[in-house]
Amino acid sequence: MSTLIVVGIVSGLITAISPCVLPVLPAILTSSIQDGARSRRRPLVVVGGLVTSFAVFTLLGGIILSSLGLPDDLLRWAGIVTLSIVGVGLAVPAVEHLLERPFRNTTLPRLNRDGNGFVMGLALGLVFVPCAGPILASITVLAATNGLSWGLVVLTASFSAGIAIPLLAFGVAGQSIGSRIRAVRERLHTIRVGSGVVLILTALVLATNLAEPLQRLVPSTLAEIQQRIENNDGVRGELDSLAGRQDQVTSTGGQLTFDECEQQTSDRLANCGPARDFVGIETWLNTEGQSLSLDELPGKVVLLDFWTYSCINCQRTFPYLTAWDERYRDDGLTIVGVHSPEFSFERVVSNVQDAADRYGITYPIAIDNDFKTWRAWDQRFWPAHYLIDQTGTVRQVHYGEGGYEETEKLIQDLLDAPPQDTVKADPGNHTDGRTQETYLGWQRLKHADNSDVANDELAAYNGNRTPELNSFSFDGTWTVESERAIAGQNARLFLHFYAADVHLVMAGTGDVTVTLASQPDSPRTVHVDGTSDLYDLYEGAPIDDVMTLDFSKGVEAYAFTFG
């Protein structure tokens, strides 16, 4: 427990002195000096409100939202709105009096007393949550998947205390400066109005995600310290204990972790530890309604493949997996696909079944919509496979595409099968330096060449017909949601890419007209038939080109992938 306390405090300190705190620092400083020296406890009140909401909603926010079926970003927006209201109240006295009117005959805090500072601190805590470091990431995952425990509460409280120390120092320093400088004391009203403006600007910066680049500016020394804390064996052991995970034997005991196996021994059989079973599977496909368990497959060699059906990287593995299934099933190989969805439409079982039929997948598929098996295997990648021998020991781990020849030779070794040539399949084109996978929903929107993209509302865009390489531009009217962009009137995309093939995950019903700048007289039409799937836009020689896509109203676009 003492390790958790120390780690929590140190990690909190690092978080509070990293650049991600900059969006809330002005609010803390100005709020501390707006009343001069008349309320010496004001910095404590503001920071107390911040760490209180930070800790409570870090532990309980996800549980509350999921149980009520509320949007994941509701708390963040509640904090932004509260900051805006308090800011307007401070900047405009008439609004302040209007806001206080319902509470004049109550004992609730008003805007002109310390209660204002606490309310503002609560709001700052809600918007400060995304600035957390790696230890807080562990806290939130544990809270969401394992529930509350005393150890988790202690770690969260320690982390919050670590955050409070530098922030309180900033607040006290600001107040001390304000009380000593005469010009500040004589202009308290102006400072009060300025504090309101700062809060409004803080809310605006957070609402428009202008603060996100600051989170990528963490100095390397701080990042290294965070990394050492997170990867320390003692810390990992404490966190694994909180999560109820069994201790893993490292390479010093002859057994490698999954990551070590993938990095060191993907071309030879190794001892990667015992296989974990299937957990929380919603339903099974291709098993005639029967559930499977690794315990029910004694004497079998099992290849466990984590995938999601619209992932082009996963699709490129299908020719090998299906060929191995056909070639080695009678020799004792069982392939099991664990489908863990990337997009919401991939949670629909019938969509997964349709995809399996299209790609000729006849081996068992586990529907892991709650990611319980994904977490049981400490998964982080699509695709990933684990080769398990007849005794239930994982003998090879591979993340991503490739390594097909090495994997098949290991399958042959475990099956003691006669030597034969490995499968030669065509998984699709692979172009060096090709454009990266590109998402169109705001949650992972990184490559849009638009000055501003509205979240979850219909908006009109003036697109750039010649965006920079590896980027795209919205044009016409679109509704950009967290995972997808829904076409409105005259919806169009301009995509500048380098690849040998281009695909787009789409849903809905309608047509998409695809035109290349190099071939303006040869447009082609892609029909979206209501099936949520990956649609081919271009296949040929690798080219650097700009693609124009004209969408029918209502077509849903999720992500571009390239080969």
Coordinates of C-alpha atoms in Angstrom, one line a residue:
M1 CA 0.0 0.0 0.0
S2 CA 2.9 2.4 0.8
T3 CA 4.1 1.9 -2.8
L4 CA 0.8 2.9 -4.2
I5 CA 0.7 6.1 -2.0
V6 CA 4.2 7.2 -3.1
V7 CA 3.6 6.4 -6.7
G8 CA 0.3 8.2 -6.7
I9 CA 1.8 11.4 -5.2
V10 CA 4.8 11.4 -7.5
S11 CA 2.6 10.8 -10.6
G12 CA 0.3 13.5 -9.5
L13 CA 3.2 15.9 -9.1
I14 CA 4.4 15.1 -12.6
T15 CA 0.9 15.6 -14.1
A16 CA 0.5 19.0 -12.3
I17 CA 3.8 20.4 -13.6
S18 CA 3.5 19.2 -17.1
P19 CA 2.3 21.5 -19.9
C20 CA -1.2 19.9 -19.9
V21 CA -2.0 21.9 -16.8
L22 CA -1.5 25.2 -18.7
P23 CA -5.2 25.5 -19.8
V24 CA -6.4 25.6 -16.2
L25 CA -3.5 27.5 -14.6
P26 CA -4.7 31.0 -15.6
A27 CA -8.0 30.3 -14.0
I28 CA -6.4 29.2 -10.8
L29 CA -4.0 32.2 -10.6
T30 CA -6.6 34.8 -11.4
S31 CA -9.2 33.4 -9.1
S32 CA -6.7 33.4 -6.3
I33 CA -6.0 37.1 -6.5
Q34 CA -9.5 38.5 -7.5
D35 CA -10.4 39.2 -3.9
G36 CA -7.0 40.3 -2.8
A37 CA -6.0 39.3 0.7
R38 CA -9.6 39.3 2.0
S39 CA -10.0 35.5 1.6
R40 CA -6.7 33.8 2.3
R41 CA -8.3 30.4 2.0
R42 CA -9.5 31.0 -1.5
P43 CA -6.6 29.1 -3.2
L44 CA -7.3 26.2 -1.0
V45 CA -11.0 26.3 -1.8
V46 CA -10.4 26.5 -5.6
V47 CA -7.8 23.7 -5.6
G48 CA -9.9 21.7 -3.2
G49 CA -12.8 21.8 -5.6
L50 CA -10.6 20.8 -8.5
V51 CA -9.1 17.7 -6.8
T52 CA -12.5 16.7 -5.3
S53 CA -14.2 16.5 -8.7
F54 CA -11.1 15.1 -10.3
A55 CA -10.9 12.2 -7.8
V56 CA -14.7 11.5 -7.5
F57 CA -15.5 11.5 -11.2
T58 CA -12.3 9.7 -12.2
L59 CA -13.4 6.8 -10.0
L60 CA -17.2 7.0 -10.5
G61 CA -17.7 9.0 -13.7
G62 CA -17.6 6.1 -16.1
I63 CA -19.8 4.0 -13.9
I64 CA -22.4 6.7 -13.5
L65 CA -22.5 7.6 -17.2
S66 CA -22.6 4.0 -18.4
S67 CA -25.3 3.0 -15.9
L68 CA -27.5 5.9 -17.0
G69 CA -26.8 5.5 -20.7
L70 CA -25.3 9.0 -21.0
P71 CA -22.7 10.2 -23.4
D72 CA -19.1 9.6 -22.4
D73 CA -18.2 13.3 -22.8
L74 CA -21.1 14.6 -20.7
L75 CA -18.9 15.4 -17.6
R76 CA -16.4 17.3 -19.7
W77 CA -19.1 19.4 -21.2
A78 CA -20.7 20.0 -17.9
G79 CA -17.4 21.4 -16.6
I80 CA -17.0 23.6 -19.7
V81 CA -20.5 25.0 -19.3
T82 CA -20.0 25.6 -15.6
L83 CA -16.8 27.5 -16.2
S84 CA -18.5 29.6 -18.8
I85 CA -21.4 30.5 -16.5
V86 CA -19.1 31.3 -13.6
G87 CA -16.9 33.4 -15.9
V88 CA -19.9 35.4 -17.3
G89 CA -21.1 36.0 -13.7
L90 CA -17.7 37.4 -12.7
A91 CA -17.3 39.5 -15.8
V92 CA -20.8 40.9 -15.9
P93 CA -22.2 42.0 -12.5
A94 CA -25.8 42.1 -13.8
V95 CA -25.5 38.4 -14.8
E96 CA -23.9 37.6 -11.4
H97 CA -26.9 39.1 -9.6
L98 CA -29.3 37.2 -11.9
L99 CA -27.5 33.9 -11.1
E100 CA -27.5 34.5 -7.4
R101 CA -31.2 35.5 -7.2
P102 CA -32.5 31.9 -6.7
F103 CA -30.1 31.3 -3.8
R104 CA -30.5 34.5 -1.8
N105 CA -32.7 32.9 0.8
T106 CA -30.6 29.7 1.1
T107 CA -27.3 28.8 2.6
L108 CA -25.9 27.7 -0.7
P109 CA -22.7 29.4 -1.9
R110 CA -23.0 32.5 -3.9
L111 CA -20.7 33.9 -6.6
N112 CA -19.3 36.6 -4.4
R113 CA -18.1 34.2 -1.7
D114 CA -15.8 31.3 -1.4
G115 CA -18.5 29.0 -2.8
N116 CA -17.8 30.5 -6.2
G117 CA -14.2 29.3 -5.9
F118 CA -15.3 25.8 -5.0
V119 CA -17.8 25.6 -7.8
M120 CA -15.2 26.8 -10.2
G121 CA -12.7 24.3 -8.8
L122 CA -15.3 21.5 -9.4
A123 CA -15.7 22.6 -13.0
L124 CA -11.9 22.8 -13.5
G125 CA -11.6 19.2 -12.1
L126 CA -13.9 17.9 -14.8
V127 CA -12.0 19.5 -17.7
F128 CA -8.6 18.6 -16.1
V129 CA -9.3 14.9 -16.2
P130 CA -8.0 14.5 -19.8
C131 CA -4.6 15.9 -18.8
A132 CA -3.9 12.9 -16.6
G133 CA -0.7 10.7 -16.9
P134 CA -0.2 7.0 -17.2
I135 CA -1.0 6.1 -13.6
L136 CA -4.4 7.8 -13.9
A137 CA -5.0 5.8 -17.1
S138 CA -4.5 2.7 -15.0
I139 CA -6.9 4.1 -12.3
T140 CA -9.7 4.8 -14.8
V141 CA -9.3 1.3 -16.5
L142 CA -9.4 -0.4 -13.1
A143 CA -12.4 1.6 -12.0
A144 CA -14.3 0.8 -15.1
T145 CA -13.5 -2.9 -15.2
N146 CA -12.9 -4.0 -11.6
G147 CA -15.0 -1.7 -9.5
L148 CA -13.9 0.2 -6.4
S149 CA -11.5 -1.2 -3.8
W150 CA -9.6 0.4 -0.9
G151 CA -6.3 0.2 -2.8
L152 CA -7.8 1.9 -5.8
V153 CA -9.3 4.7 -3.6
V154 CA -5.9 5.2 -1.9
L155 CA -4.1 5.4 -5.2
T156 CA -6.6 7.9 -6.6
A157 CA -6.5 10.0 -3.4
S158 CA -2.7 10.0 -3.4
F159 CA -2.7 11.0 -7.1
S160 CA -5.1 13.8 -6.4
A161 CA -2.9 15.0 -3.4
G162 CA 0.1 15.0 -5.7
I163 CA -1.8 17.2 -8.2
A164 CA -3.0 19.6 -5.4
I165 CA 0.5 20.4 -4.1
P166 CA 1.9 22.3 -7.2
L167 CA -1.5 23.9 -8.0
L168 CA -1.9 25.1 -4.4
A169 CA 1.6 26.6 -4.6
F170 CA 0.6 28.4 -7.8
G171 CA -2.5 29.7 -6.2
V172 CA -0.9 30.9 -3.0
A173 CA 1.9 32.5 -5.0
G174 CA -0.6 34.4 -7.1
Q175 CA -2.5 35.6 -4.0
S176 CA 0.7 36.6 -2.3
I177 CA 1.7 38.7 -5.3
G178 CA -1.7 40.3 -5.5
S179 CA -1.7 41.2 -1.8
R180 CA 1.7 42.9 -2.0
I181 CA 1.4 44.9 -5.2
R182 CA -0.6 48.1 -4.6
A183 CA -1.7 48.3 -8.2
V184 CA -3.4 44.9 -7.9
R185 CA -5.1 45.9 -4.6
E186 CA -6.5 49.1 -6.2
R187 CA -7.9 47.3 -9.2
L188 CA -9.7 44.3 -7.7
H189 CA -12.9 45.0 -9.7
T190 CA -10.9 45.0 -12.9
I191 CA -9.1 41.8 -11.9
R192 CA -12.4 40.2 -11.0
V193 CA -13.8 41.0 -14.5
G194 CA -10.5 39.8 -16.0
S195 CA -10.9 36.5 -14.1
G196 CA -14.3 36.0 -15.6
V197 CA -12.8 36.6 -19.1
V198 CA -10.0 34.1 -18.4
L199 CA -12.6 31.5 -17.3
I200 CA -14.6 32.1 -20.5
L201 CA -11.5 31.8 -22.6
T202 CA -10.5 28.7 -20.8
A203 CA -13.9 27.1 -21.5
L204 CA -13.6 28.2 -25.2
V205 CA -10.1 26.7 -25.5
L206 CA -11.2 23.4 -24.0
A207 CA -14.4 23.3 -26.0
T208 CA -12.6 23.7 -29.3
N209 CA -9.8 21.3 -28.4
L210 CA -7.1 24.0 -28.9
A211 CA -5.4 22.7 -25.7
E212 CA -4.7 19.3 -27.2
P213 CA -1.4 20.2 -28.8
L214 CA -0.2 21.2 -25.3
Q215 CA -0.6 17.7 -24.1
R216 CA 2.0 16.5 -26.7
L217 CA 4.6 19.0 -25.4
V218 CA 5.6 17.1 -22.3
P219 CA 9.4 17.4 -21.8
S220 CA 11.3 14.2 -22.4
T221 CA 12.6 14.2 -18.9
L222 CA 9.0 14.2 -17.5
A223 CA 8.0 11.5 -20.0
E224 CA 10.9 9.3 -19.1
I225 CA 10.0 9.6 -15.4
Q226 CA 6.4 8.7 -16.1
Q227 CA 7.6 5.7 -18.2
R228 CA 9.9 4.5 -15.4
I229 CA 7.1 4.8 -12.9
E230 CA 4.6 2.9 -15.1
N231 CA 7.0 0.2 -16.1
N232 CA 8.6 -0.4 -12.7
D233 CA 8.1 -4.0 -11.7
G234 CA 7.0 -3.1 -8.2
V235 CA 4.4 -0.7 -9.5
R236 CA 3.1 -3.1 -12.1
G237 CA 2.8 -5.7 -9.5
E238 CA 0.7 -3.5 -7.3
L239 CA -1.5 -2.4 -10.2
D240 CA -1.9 -6.1 -11.3
S241 CA -2.9 -7.0 -7.7
L242 CA -5.5 -4.3 -7.8
A243 CA -6.8 -5.6 -11.1
G244 CA -6.8 -9.2 -9.8
R245 CA -4.4 -10.3 -12.4
Q246 CA -2.1 -13.2 -11.7
D247 CA 1.6 -12.6 -11.5
Q248 CA 3.5 -13.4 -14.7
V249 CA 6.8 -15.1 -14.7
T250 CA 9.3 -13.0 -16.7
S251 CA 12.1 -14.2 -18.9
T252 CA 14.3 -14.7 -15.8
G253 CA 12.2 -17.8 -15.0
G254 CA 12.2 -19.2 -18.5
Q255 CA 8.8 -17.9 -19.3
L256 CA 8.4 -14.8 -21.5
T257 CA 5.6 -12.2 -21.4
F258 CA 3.5 -11.8 -24.5
D259 CA 5.3 -8.7 -25.5
E260 CA 8.7 -10.3 -25.0
C261 CA 7.6 -13.3 -27.1
E262 CA 6.4 -11.0 -29.9
Q263 CA 9.6 -9.0 -29.9
Q264 CA 12.2 -11.7 -29.4
T265 CA 10.8 -15.1 -30.6
S266 CA 8.1 -14.7 -33.2
D267 CA 10.0 -17.0 -35.6
R268 CA 10.5 -19.9 -33.1
L269 CA 8.6 -21.7 -30.5
A270 CA 8.9 -20.2 -27.0
N271 CA 7.3 -20.5 -23.6
C272 CA 5.0 -17.4 -23.5
G273 CA 3.0 -18.7 -20.5
P274 CA -0.4 -20.4 -20.1
A275 CA -3.2 -19.4 -22.4
R276 CA -6.1 -17.4 -21.0
D277 CA -9.6 -18.7 -21.7
F278 CA -12.6 -16.9 -23.4
V279 CA -14.3 -14.4 -21.0
G280 CA -17.6 -12.7 -21.4
I281 CA -18.4 -13.9 -24.9
E282 CA -21.8 -12.6 -26.1
T283 CA -22.3 -15.4 -28.6
W284 CA -20.5 -17.8 -30.9
L285 CA -20.6 -18.1 -34.7
N286 CA -19.8 -21.2 -36.8
T287 CA -20.2 -23.5 -33.8
E288 CA -23.8 -24.6 -34.3
G289 CA -24.8 -22.6 -31.2
Q290 CA -22.2 -24.2 -28.9
S291 CA -19.8 -22.3 -26.7
L292 CA -16.1 -23.1 -26.8
S293 CA -13.5 -23.2 -24.1
L294 CA -9.8 -23.9 -24.4
D295 CA -10.2 -26.6 -21.7
E296 CA -12.5 -28.4 -24.2
L297 CA -9.8 -28.5 -26.8
P298 CA -7.2 -30.8 -25.2
G299 CA -4.6 -32.2 -27.6
K300 CA -5.4 -29.5 -30.2
V301 CA -3.1 -26.8 -31.5
V302 CA -5.1 -23.5 -31.3
L303 CA -4.5 -20.3 -33.2
L304 CA -6.3 -17.5 -31.5
D305 CA -6.8 -14.5 -33.8
F306 CA -8.1 -11.1 -32.5
W307 CA -9.8 -9.1 -35.3
T308 CA -12.5 -6.7 -36.3
Y309 CA -14.2 -7.0 -39.7
S310 CA -13.8 -3.6 -41.2
C311 CA -10.1 -3.4 -40.4
I312 CA -8.1 -3.8 -43.7
N313 CA -5.1 -5.1 -41.8
C314 CA -7.3 -7.9 -40.4
Q315 CA -8.8 -8.5 -43.9
R316 CA -5.3 -9.1 -45.3
T317 CA -4.7 -11.9 -42.9
F318 CA -7.9 -13.8 -43.9
P319 CA -6.5 -15.6 -47.0
Y320 CA -3.8 -17.1 -44.8
L321 CA -6.1 -18.0 -41.9
T322 CA -8.7 -19.6 -44.1
A323 CA -6.0 -21.5 -46.0
W324 CA -4.5 -22.8 -42.8
D325 CA -7.9 -23.8 -41.5
E326 CA -8.5 -25.8 -44.7
R327 CA -5.1 -27.3 -44.8
Y328 CA -4.5 -28.2 -41.1
R329 CA -7.9 -28.7 -39.5
D330 CA -7.9 -32.4 -40.0
D331 CA -4.4 -32.6 -38.6
G332 CA -5.5 -31.0 -35.3
L333 CA -5.4 -27.2 -35.8
T334 CA -8.3 -25.2 -34.4
I335 CA -8.5 -21.5 -35.4
V336 CA -10.7 -19.3 -33.2
G337 CA -11.4 -15.7 -34.2
V338 CA -12.1 -13.3 -31.4
H339 CA -14.1 -10.4 -32.8
S340 CA -13.6 -7.2 -30.7
P341 CA -15.3 -4.3 -32.5
E342 CA -13.6 -1.0 -33.4
F343 CA -16.8 0.7 -34.5
S344 CA -20.3 0.6 -33.1
F345 CA -21.8 -1.0 -36.2
E346 CA -19.4 -3.9 -35.7
R347 CA -21.2 -4.9 -32.5
V348 CA -24.1 -6.1 -34.6
V349 CA -23.7 -9.9 -34.8
S350 CA -25.4 -10.2 -38.2
N351 CA -22.9 -7.8 -39.7
V352 CA -20.1 -10.0 -38.4
Q353 CA -21.8 -13.1 -39.8
D354 CA -22.2 -11.4 -43.2
A355 CA -18.5 -10.5 -43.2
A356 CA -17.5 -14.0 -42.2
D357 CA -19.6 -15.3 -45.2
R358 CA -18.0 -12.9 -47.6
Y359 CA -14.5 -13.8 -46.6
G360 CA -15.1 -17.5 -46.4
I361 CA -14.4 -17.7 -42.7
T362 CA -15.8 -21.0 -41.4
Y363 CA -13.8 -21.4 -38.2
P364 CA -15.4 -20.5 -34.8
I365 CA -15.8 -16.8 -34.0
A366 CA -16.3 -15.4 -30.5
I367 CA -18.2 -12.2 -30.3
D368 CA -16.3 -10.1 -27.7
N369 CA -18.4 -6.9 -27.7
D370 CA -17.6 -6.1 -24.1
F371 CA -13.9 -6.5 -24.6
K372 CA -13.6 -9.0 -21.7
T373 CA -11.6 -11.5 -23.6
W374 CA -9.6 -8.7 -25.1
R375 CA -8.7 -7.4 -21.6
A376 CA -8.0 -11.0 -20.3
W377 CA -5.3 -11.3 -23.0
D378 CA -4.0 -7.8 -22.4
Q379 CA -4.8 -6.9 -26.0
R380 CA -3.7 -3.7 -27.7
F381 CA -3.7 -4.5 -31.4
W382 CA -5.8 -5.5 -34.4
P383 CA -4.9 -8.0 -35.7
A384 CA -3.0 -10.1 -33.2
H385 CA -2.6 -13.9 -32.9
Y386 CA -1.5 -16.4 -30.3
L387 CA -0.4 -19.9 -31.2
I388 CA -1.2 -22.4 -28.4
D389 CA 0.2 -25.9 -28.1
Q390 CA -1.5 -29.1 -27.1
T391 CA -0.8 -28.5 -23.4
G392 CA -2.4 -25.0 -23.3
T393 CA 0.9 -23.1 -23.4
V394 CA 1.2 -20.0 -25.7
R395 CA 4.2 -20.7 -28.0
Q396 CA 4.1 -17.7 -30.4
V397 CA 2.7 -14.2 -30.3
H398 CA 2.4 -11.9 -33.4
Y399 CA 1.0 -8.4 -33.6
G400 CA -0.2 -6.9 -36.9
E401 CA 0.2 -8.3 -40.4
G402 CA 3.1 -10.4 -41.8
G403 CA 5.1 -13.2 -40.4
Y404 CA 2.9 -15.7 -42.3
E405 CA 5.6 -18.1 -43.3
E406 CA 7.2 -18.2 -39.8
T407 CA 3.8 -18.8 -38.2
E408 CA 2.9 -21.7 -40.6
K409 CA 6.2 -23.4 -40.0
L410 CA 5.6 -23.3 -36.3
I411 CA 2.1 -24.7 -36.8
Q412 CA 3.7 -27.6 -38.8
D413 CA 6.2 -28.1 -36.0
L414 CA 3.5 -28.3 -33.3
L415 CA 1.4 -30.7 -35.4
D416 CA 4.4 -32.7 -36.4
A417 CA 3.0 -32.5 -39.9
P418 CA 5.0 -33.5 -43.0
P419 CA 7.1 -30.7 -44.4
Q420 CA 5.4 -28.9 -47.3
D421 CA 5.5 -25.5 -48.9
T422 CA 3.8 -22.7 -47.0
V423 CA 0.7 -21.0 -48.2
K424 CA 1.1 -18.4 -50.9
A425 CA -1.8 -16.0 -50.6
D426 CA -2.5 -12.6 -52.0
P427 CA -3.4 -10.4 -49.0
G428 CA -3.5 -7.2 -51.1
N429 CA -1.0 -4.6 -52.1
H430 CA 1.5 -3.2 -49.6
T431 CA 3.0 0.2 -50.6
D432 CA 6.0 1.5 -48.7
G433 CA 5.2 5.0 -47.4
R434 CA 1.5 4.7 -48.1
T435 CA -0.9 7.1 -46.5
Q436 CA -1.9 6.2 -42.9
E437 CA -5.3 5.0 -41.8
T438 CA -7.5 8.1 -41.6
Y439 CA -10.6 8.4 -39.4
L440 CA -13.5 10.8 -40.2
G441 CA -15.2 10.9 -36.8
W442 CA -14.1 13.7 -34.4
Q443 CA -12.9 11.3 -31.7
R444 CA -9.9 10.3 -33.8
L445 CA -9.9 13.2 -36.3
K446 CA -6.2 14.1 -37.0
H447 CA -5.8 14.7 -40.7
A448 CA -8.7 17.0 -41.7
D449 CA -7.5 20.0 -43.7
N450 CA -10.3 22.3 -42.3
S451 CA -9.9 25.2 -40.0
D452 CA -12.7 24.0 -37.7
V453 CA -14.9 20.9 -37.6
A454 CA -18.2 21.0 -35.6
N455 CA -18.9 18.1 -33.4
D456 CA -22.3 16.3 -33.6
E457 CA -24.1 19.0 -35.6
L458 CA -24.9 19.7 -39.2
A459 CA -22.4 22.2 -40.6
A460 CA -21.3 23.5 -44.0
Y461 CA -17.7 23.4 -45.1
N462 CA -15.6 25.1 -47.8
G463 CA -13.2 22.4 -48.6
N464 CA -9.6 22.6 -49.9
R465 CA -9.5 21.0 -53.3
T466 CA -5.8 20.3 -53.0
P467 CA -5.1 19.3 -49.4
E468 CA -1.6 18.4 -48.3
L469 CA -0.4 14.8 -48.8
N470 CA -1.9 12.3 -46.3
S471 CA -4.8 14.6 -45.4
F472 CA -8.4 15.2 -46.6
S473 CA -10.9 18.1 -46.5
F474 CA -14.6 18.2 -45.8
D475 CA -16.7 20.1 -48.4
G476 CA -20.5 20.7 -48.4
T477 CA -22.6 19.8 -45.5
W478 CA -21.6 17.1 -43.0
T479 CA -22.6 15.9 -39.5
V480 CA -19.3 14.8 -37.9
E481 CA -20.0 12.4 -35.0
S482 CA -17.6 10.6 -32.7
E483 CA -17.0 7.6 -35.1
R484 CA -18.4 8.7 -38.4
A485 CA -19.3 11.6 -40.7
I486 CA -22.8 11.6 -42.2
A487 CA -23.2 13.2 -45.6
G488 CA -25.7 16.1 -46.1
Q489 CA -26.5 18.2 -49.1
N490 CA -23.6 18.5 -51.7
A491 CA -21.3 16.5 -49.4
R492 CA -17.9 16.0 -50.8
L493 CA -14.4 14.9 -49.6
F494 CA -11.0 15.8 -51.1
L495 CA -8.4 13.2 -50.3
H496 CA -4.7 13.6 -51.1
F497 CA -3.1 10.1 -50.8
Y498 CA -0.2 7.9 -51.8
A499 CA -1.1 4.2 -52.2
A500 CA -1.8 1.4 -54.5
D501 CA -5.3 0.9 -53.2
V502 CA -7.8 3.0 -51.3
H503 CA -10.8 1.9 -49.3
L504 CA -13.4 3.6 -47.2
V505 CA -15.5 2.1 -44.4
M506 CA -19.1 3.2 -45.1
A507 CA -22.7 2.4 -44.1
G508 CA -26.1 3.6 -45.1
T509 CA -27.5 3.6 -48.6
G510 CA -26.6 5.7 -51.6
D511 CA -23.8 6.4 -54.2
V512 CA -20.3 7.8 -54.0
T513 CA -18.8 9.2 -57.2
V514 CA -15.0 8.8 -57.1
T515 CA -12.8 11.0 -59.4
L516 CA -9.0 11.1 -59.5
A517 CA -7.3 14.4 -60.4
S518 CA -5.1 12.5 -62.8
Q519 CA -8.1 10.9 -64.5
P520 CA -10.8 13.7 -64.5
D521 CA -12.7 12.1 -67.4
S522 CA -13.0 8.6 -65.8
P523 CA -15.1 8.9 -62.7
R524 CA -16.5 5.7 -61.1
T525 CA -19.6 5.2 -58.9
V526 CA -19.5 3.1 -55.7
H527 CA -22.9 1.9 -54.5
V528 CA -23.3 1.7 -50.8
D529 CA -26.0 -1.0 -50.4
G530 CA -26.9 -0.7 -46.7
T531 CA -24.1 -3.1 -45.7
S532 CA -21.7 -1.6 -43.1
D533 CA -18.4 -2.6 -44.7
L534 CA -15.1 -1.6 -46.4
Y535 CA -15.7 -0.4 -50.0
D536 CA -13.0 -0.2 -52.6
L537 CA -12.4 3.2 -54.1
Y538 CA -9.2 2.7 -56.1
E539 CA -6.9 -0.3 -57.0
G540 CA -3.9 -0.1 -59.3
A541 CA -0.3 1.1 -59.3
P542 CA 0.9 3.2 -56.4
I543 CA 0.1 6.8 -57.1
D544 CA 0.3 10.2 -55.5
D545 CA -3.1 11.7 -56.4
V546 CA -6.0 13.8 -55.1
M547 CA -9.3 11.9 -55.0
T548 CA -12.7 13.7 -55.1
L549 CA -15.6 11.8 -53.5
D550 CA -19.2 13.1 -54.1
F551 CA -21.7 11.5 -51.6
S552 CA -25.4 10.9 -51.7
K553 CA -27.2 12.4 -48.7
G554 CA -27.2 10.0 -45.7
V555 CA -24.2 7.9 -46.6
E556 CA -22.0 7.3 -43.5
A557 CA -18.2 7.5 -43.8
Y558 CA -16.0 6.1 -41.0
A559 CA -12.4 5.6 -42.0
F560 CA -10.0 5.5 -45.0
T561 CA -7.5 2.6 -45.3
F562 CA -4.7 2.2 -47.8
G563 CA -2.6 -0.5 -49.3

